[in-house]
Amino acid sequence: MKNHSFHFLWIGQAFANAADVFYIVALLSYMYSVSGSIAMTAAVPFAVTLSRFAGGMTAPFMIDRFSYKSILVYSQLIKTMFLLMLAVCLTLFPGEGIFTVFPLISVIAFFDGWAVPIRNSLVPHLVPEDRIVRANGFMAVIDQLVQLGSWPLGSIAVSLAGGKEVLYFSVLLFAASTIMMTRIQMRHINEVSNEKEGKTKWNSMQEGWKALWKTPSLRVISVVDFFDSIAQVVWIAAVLLVYVEEVLNKSEAWWGYLNSAYFAGLILGGLLCVRFETIFKKSIRYAIIAGSTAGGILTLLFGFTTEGTAALLISFLVGIGSEIKLIGQITLIQNHTERKLLPKVFAARDAILTGVFGISSLLYGMIAEAYGITILFVLSSVILIGTGIYSFTVRKYVRFIEPYKSISSSVE
């Protein structure tokens, strides 16, 4: 990846992802220490999810009025300013600052709903089309490496330096991300959509959703995404922590081991896509089918195993399959969507995934309370296997279209 703008994109995104993890870890620690309430602490990620959903719903309005780069830069700048406000409030009013937490983190998450679709949409513009799989795989590996390292580092930093200090460090990372985004050059991209003539806000919002529904390949991927988002809830921290205690009968340290194994699998899955790019493009439909089916079988085995080593291995394998499938789905969306509609399609997709994941998290919690933790893995297994069967029946719509000529190769 010799493209300088692509470098600035992934480096800036890496800074932003690390900052997101650090500030959430610091905030969770602060909320629990001040309120002493698990419910209040758990409300933080729920507020983030809800606000990001709202951001994704409104993103199409901005996409029609501002350039991709402007949205990316200013959304990151606004996030930086509001995180700084949060850090200052918690410093000056340590006890009362809890009342400022939810409004400020909601704004930060809201603008994430703008930034994420733009980031995914820029990849086809910044690299040649014959390198899209490699670029997606590379960015996925970077994302997972940052996630893998940031959670333990963030926890250690909070315990050693304190939550407020980690918040200020997160502000610096956000600022660095903003600077990286300003360096992206997009001269050959339609910088400003400005398709205002005859287009209402409602029309703007509908375009991405219509493309997802009316394009057969995008509709298939959306269905797979929808059910994947429900099934993936079993891998959130709250579920895994209970699983470790009730099924494995291990200490909390095993929660960290399982997370690490899963993230290691995600990283390897991304590396495999990069290394075997040509093979992956030719067999992308079967990668998605196999990822869902194998993921369902492995999830079922995971839910019933009581052996720690076996659970680690299964978690690792699930991570590999999940990442390969995710890279395939993102690549197909980029490959099957008209360029000017890409941000709106990704905004609609992000809104679906965020909303479904948030609601499913609450439902899974209620199901686990009533029937135990194991039933969640059975449910997710059935969903994934069903998704694999569905993907097989509509496989003709899920294939990589080789371009005659890359329209991105001239982008510097």
XYZ file of C-alpha atoms in Angstrom:
412
model
C 0.000 0.000 0.000
C 2.144 2.856 -1.307
C -0.702 5.359 -1.495
C 0.023 8.199 0.938
C -3.619 9.160 1.421
C -4.471 5.575 2.294
C -1.672 5.655 4.890
C -3.113 8.798 6.459
C -6.560 7.166 6.522
C -5.520 3.997 8.364
C -3.125 5.783 10.724
C -5.777 8.347 11.594
C -8.321 5.600 12.115
C -5.900 3.684 14.342
C -5.450 6.767 16.553
C -9.228 7.268 16.716
C -9.912 3.608 17.568
C -7.310 3.609 20.336
C -8.766 6.825 21.759
C -12.280 5.352 21.679
C -11.171 2.365 23.750
C -9.081 4.415 26.190
C -11.813 6.933 26.921
C -14.491 4.244 27.351
C -12.265 2.309 29.788
C -11.553 5.511 31.729
C -15.220 6.475 31.710
C -16.452 3.085 32.902
C -13.953 3.209 35.756
C -15.047 6.737 36.691
C -18.765 5.943 36.523
C -18.462 2.907 38.741
C -16.213 4.624 41.286
C -18.528 7.646 41.577
C -21.964 6.018 41.289
C -21.216 2.528 42.598
C -23.985 1.360 40.279
C -23.488 -1.443 37.755
C -26.648 -0.348 35.932
C -25.377 3.225 35.605
C -22.036 1.940 34.332
C -23.687 -0.409 31.835
C -25.763 2.503 30.545
C -22.615 4.058 29.053
C -22.170 1.576 26.157
C -25.938 1.574 25.592
C -25.949 5.382 25.259
C -23.024 5.149 22.854
C -24.847 2.576 20.722
C -28.078 4.575 20.620
C -26.325 7.816 19.683
C -24.227 6.191 16.984
C -27.444 4.785 15.509
C -28.903 8.300 15.401
C -25.727 9.577 13.742
C -25.906 6.903 11.077
C -29.523 7.817 10.329
C -28.675 11.488 9.765
C -25.394 10.946 7.892
C -27.026 10.993 4.400
C -28.096 14.631 4.930
C -24.471 15.637 5.414
C -23.179 13.463 2.573
C -25.348 15.415 0.099
C -24.076 18.765 1.332
C -20.413 18.359 2.214
C -17.379 16.589 0.801
C -16.287 13.254 2.221
C -13.117 14.777 3.586
C -14.962 17.646 5.286
C -17.315 15.247 7.048
C -14.429 13.046 8.151
C -12.256 15.906 9.404
C -14.935 17.969 11.125
C -16.656 15.013 12.744
C -13.311 13.995 14.228
C -12.590 17.583 15.295
C -15.974 17.877 17.027
C -15.378 14.561 18.804
C -12.024 15.906 20.015
C -13.591 19.111 21.354
C -16.382 17.321 23.208
C -14.014 14.766 24.714
C -11.864 17.654 25.948
C -14.984 19.229 27.475
C -15.761 15.936 29.191
C -12.244 15.643 30.618
C -12.326 19.231 31.895
C -15.783 18.773 33.488
C -14.688 15.636 35.311
C -11.539 17.428 36.493
C -13.267 20.562 37.763
C -16.425 18.860 39.084
C -15.401 15.295 39.968
C -18.592 14.493 41.871
C -21.163 16.400 39.850
C -19.446 15.611 36.538
C -21.457 12.419 36.247
C -24.413 14.491 34.997
C -22.384 15.736 32.036
C -21.184 12.293 30.985
C -24.189 11.078 29.013
C -24.854 14.237 26.969
C -21.183 14.557 25.991
C -20.530 10.898 25.121
C -23.776 10.901 23.153
C -22.456 13.727 20.964
C -19.139 11.910 20.461
C -20.908 8.681 19.447
C -23.329 10.602 17.226
C -20.471 11.894 15.081
C -19.017 8.393 14.920
C -22.180 7.566 13.013
C -20.982 10.048 10.368
C -17.321 9.075 10.289
C -17.534 5.276 10.022
C -19.508 5.138 6.724
C -17.159 7.687 5.141
C -14.100 5.700 6.174
C -15.374 2.506 4.553
C -16.415 4.444 1.455
C -12.998 6.025 0.960
C -11.092 2.773 0.536
C -12.207 2.180 -3.099
C -11.326 5.790 -3.891
C -7.832 5.666 -2.410
C -6.580 2.322 -3.745
C -6.819 0.630 -7.167
C -9.800 -1.713 -7.459
C -7.558 -4.743 -7.819
C -6.216 -3.987 -4.325
C -9.496 -3.454 -2.491
C -9.430 -6.843 -0.751
C -5.843 -6.250 0.354
C -6.736 -2.775 1.652
C -9.796 -4.008 3.540
C -7.825 -6.884 5.027
C -4.988 -4.573 6.037
C -7.328 -2.091 7.739
C -9.150 -4.933 9.491
C -5.858 -6.259 10.876
C -4.880 -2.792 12.096
C -8.299 -2.310 13.724
C -8.052 -5.614 15.566
C -4.454 -5.031 16.649
C -5.473 -1.673 18.089
C -8.462 -3.246 19.851
C -6.352 -6.125 21.166
C -3.730 -3.802 22.593
C -5.874 -0.882 23.724
C -8.175 -2.694 26.168
C -5.415 -4.126 28.394
C -3.248 -1.006 27.997
C -6.202 1.227 28.812
C -7.023 -0.789 31.925
C -3.407 -0.680 33.102
C -3.163 3.055 32.391
C -6.334 3.777 34.358
C -5.106 1.764 37.352
C -1.682 3.446 37.322
C -2.387 7.021 36.227
C -6.107 7.447 36.848
C -9.159 7.850 34.670
C -8.903 11.619 34.101
C -5.314 11.384 32.871
C -6.305 8.668 30.414
C -9.137 10.886 29.184
C -6.673 13.688 28.397
C -4.440 11.208 26.575
C -7.460 10.151 24.537
C -7.999 13.803 23.595
C -4.439 13.903 22.228
C -5.066 10.742 20.197
C -8.272 12.231 18.786
C -6.370 15.402 17.861
C -3.666 13.353 16.124
C -6.375 11.489 14.217
C -7.888 14.783 13.066
C -4.514 15.942 11.751
C -4.055 12.685 9.817
C -7.487 13.067 8.228
C -6.614 16.571 6.983
C -3.688 15.114 5.029
C -5.850 12.855 2.856
C -5.791 13.987 -0.779
C -8.930 13.336 -2.800
C -8.488 15.369 -5.969
C -10.125 12.927 -8.358
C -13.089 12.185 -6.160
C -16.358 14.081 -6.492
C -15.505 16.179 -3.475
C -18.895 17.779 -2.976
C -22.077 15.915 -3.710
C -24.341 18.985 -3.546
C -27.180 17.201 -5.291
C -29.740 19.464 -3.688
C -31.929 20.085 -6.683
C -35.282 18.436 -6.140
C -33.926 16.352 -3.267
C -35.510 16.572 0.170
C -33.958 15.406 3.418
C -36.250 12.394 3.315
C -35.011 11.542 -0.198
C -31.414 11.825 0.984
C -31.995 9.468 3.880
C -33.822 6.941 1.722
C -31.166 6.555 -0.982
C -28.872 4.251 0.966
C -31.759 2.162 2.279
C -33.277 1.870 -1.185
C -29.949 0.727 -2.628
C -29.656 -1.948 0.068
C -33.155 -3.210 -0.660
C -33.383 -2.903 -4.451
C -29.912 -4.224 -5.356
C -30.097 -8.055 -5.060
C -26.469 -8.497 -3.972
C -26.691 -5.719 -1.361
C -30.005 -7.089 -0.077
C -28.423 -10.513 0.446
C -25.455 -9.006 2.283
C -27.805 -6.885 4.416
C -29.779 -9.948 5.483
C -26.541 -11.727 6.406
C -25.337 -8.626 8.289
C -28.637 -8.348 10.144
C -28.562 -11.871 11.528
C -24.809 -11.790 12.114
C -25.286 -8.736 14.309
C -27.785 -10.640 16.453
C -25.581 -13.727 16.701
C -22.429 -11.772 17.585
C -23.965 -10.558 20.858
C -22.746 -13.764 22.548
C -19.192 -12.441 22.257
C -19.742 -9.228 24.228
C -17.919 -8.841 27.526
C -20.958 -9.271 29.779
C -21.926 -12.631 28.235
C -18.381 -14.013 28.180
C -17.799 -13.035 31.797
C -20.849 -15.005 32.955
C -19.853 -17.893 30.656
C -16.416 -18.075 32.271
C -17.900 -18.210 35.771
C -20.901 -20.476 35.175
C -19.783 -22.825 32.377
C -15.994 -22.964 32.532
C -15.829 -22.418 36.307
C -12.672 -20.381 35.842
C -11.379 -17.122 37.283
C -12.053 -13.742 35.643
C -8.589 -13.922 34.058
C -10.008 -16.436 31.585
C -12.342 -13.746 30.298
C -9.236 -11.913 29.141
C -7.755 -15.089 27.652
C -10.894 -15.790 25.612
C -11.014 -12.205 24.355
C -7.352 -12.387 23.377
C -7.878 -15.683 21.530
C -10.858 -14.234 19.658
C -8.946 -11.087 18.656
C -5.950 -13.190 17.623
C -8.280 -15.122 15.322
C -9.616 -11.866 13.875
C -6.075 -10.712 13.136
C -5.126 -14.000 11.481
C -8.318 -13.907 9.412
C -7.389 -10.463 8.128
C -3.839 -11.542 7.329
C -5.110 -14.557 5.392
C -7.281 -12.266 3.249
C -4.273 -10.064 2.514
C -1.953 -12.985 1.773
C -4.380 -14.917 -0.439
C -6.128 -11.950 -2.020
C -6.566 -13.492 -5.478
C -7.968 -16.778 -4.164
C -10.223 -14.915 -1.747
C -11.799 -12.773 -4.480
C -12.612 -15.853 -6.571
C -14.152 -17.737 -3.656
C -15.642 -14.824 -1.723
C -19.199 -16.240 -1.780
C -18.020 -19.554 -0.319
C -15.989 -17.736 2.342
C -19.191 -16.046 3.525
C -21.191 -19.292 3.425
C -18.470 -21.250 5.237
C -17.925 -18.420 7.743
C -21.573 -18.461 8.809
C -21.992 -22.245 8.882
C -18.697 -23.029 10.598
C -19.257 -20.131 12.992
C -22.619 -21.603 13.981
C -21.175 -25.056 14.638
C -18.236 -23.656 16.610
C -20.501 -21.363 18.645
C -22.642 -24.357 19.636
C -19.551 -26.321 20.697
C -18.272 -23.299 22.612
C -21.502 -22.980 24.584
C -21.321 -26.556 25.859
C -17.613 -27.068 26.413
C -16.371 -27.009 29.989
C -12.702 -27.361 29.061
C -10.767 -24.097 29.094
C -8.238 -25.072 26.421
C -10.976 -26.178 24.041
C -12.839 -22.898 24.633
C -9.694 -20.931 23.753
C -9.203 -22.878 20.526
C -12.854 -22.480 19.499
C -12.753 -18.760 20.287
C -9.664 -18.428 18.085
C -11.285 -20.313 15.183
C -14.501 -18.295 15.440
C -12.415 -15.120 15.206
C -10.744 -16.309 11.991
C -14.042 -17.136 10.298
C -15.763 -13.963 11.493
C -13.061 -11.684 10.118
C -12.837 -13.417 6.741
C -16.615 -13.179 6.376
C -16.699 -9.518 7.449
C -13.963 -8.512 4.995
C -15.839 -10.367 2.263
C -19.094 -8.552 3.040
C -17.483 -5.098 3.129
C -15.604 -5.821 -0.109
C -18.793 -6.916 -1.869
C -20.645 -3.783 -0.751
C -17.820 -1.639 -2.166
C -17.753 -3.781 -5.309
C -21.510 -3.770 -6.020
C -22.379 -0.184 -5.104
C -22.228 2.924 -7.256
C -19.448 5.120 -5.885
C -21.585 8.169 -5.126
C -23.981 6.015 -3.082
C -21.312 4.203 -1.065
C -21.347 6.503 2.006
C -25.145 6.350 2.197
C -25.169 2.582 1.829
C -22.563 2.224 4.572
C -24.480 4.720 6.746
C -27.651 2.649 6.365
C -25.716 -0.548 7.062
C -24.075 0.938 10.175
C -27.456 2.127 11.464
C -28.916 -1.360 10.994
C -26.019 -3.113 12.709
C -25.823 -0.647 15.584
C -29.568 -0.667 16.242
C -29.926 -4.438 15.970
C -26.873 -5.060 18.154
C -28.115 -2.691 20.867
C -31.604 -4.204 20.985
C -30.227 -7.760 20.808
C -27.904 -7.067 23.739
C -30.882 -6.177 25.910
C -32.910 -9.185 24.694
C -30.008 -11.585 25.219
C -29.624 -10.279 28.746
C -33.278 -11.009 29.520
C -33.077 -14.476 27.923
C -29.951 -15.308 29.937
C -31.655 -14.176 33.153
C -34.613 -16.461 32.455
C -33.005 -19.534 30.891
C -29.268 -19.416 31.609
C -26.218 -18.437 29.590
C -25.907 -21.627 27.496
C -29.169 -20.987 25.639
C -27.626 -17.850 24.136
C -24.960 -19.885 22.351
C -27.595 -22.325 21.076
C -29.665 -19.418 19.764
C -26.681 -17.764 18.067
C -25.630 -21.094 16.583
C -29.053 -21.640 15.022
C -29.039 -18.103 13.613
C -25.556 -18.484 12.065
C -26.256 -21.885 10.526
C -29.527 -20.542 9.138
C -27.617 -17.584 7.678
C -25.142 -19.974 6.066
C -27.981 -21.931 4.448
C -29.571 -18.712 3.218
C -26.224 -17.525 1.782
C -25.877 -20.806 -0.108
C -29.338 -20.541 -1.666
C -28.656 -17.008 -2.968
C -24.970 -17.483 -3.761
C -25.392 -16.348 -7.380
C -25.811 -12.771 -6.119
C -22.695 -12.877 -3.946
C -19.610 -12.741 -6.131
C -16.744 -10.359 -6.716
C -17.074 -8.402 -9.973
C -13.700 -7.888 -11.620
C -13.382 -4.306 -12.926
C -12.246 -3.648 -16.487
C -10.189 -0.740 -15.299
C -9.554 0.768 -11.891
C -10.961 4.278 -11.573
C -9.032 4.748 -8.353
C -5.508 4.266 -9.621
C -5.075 7.945 -10.366
C -5.789 9.036 -6.804
C -2.686 10.143 -5.004
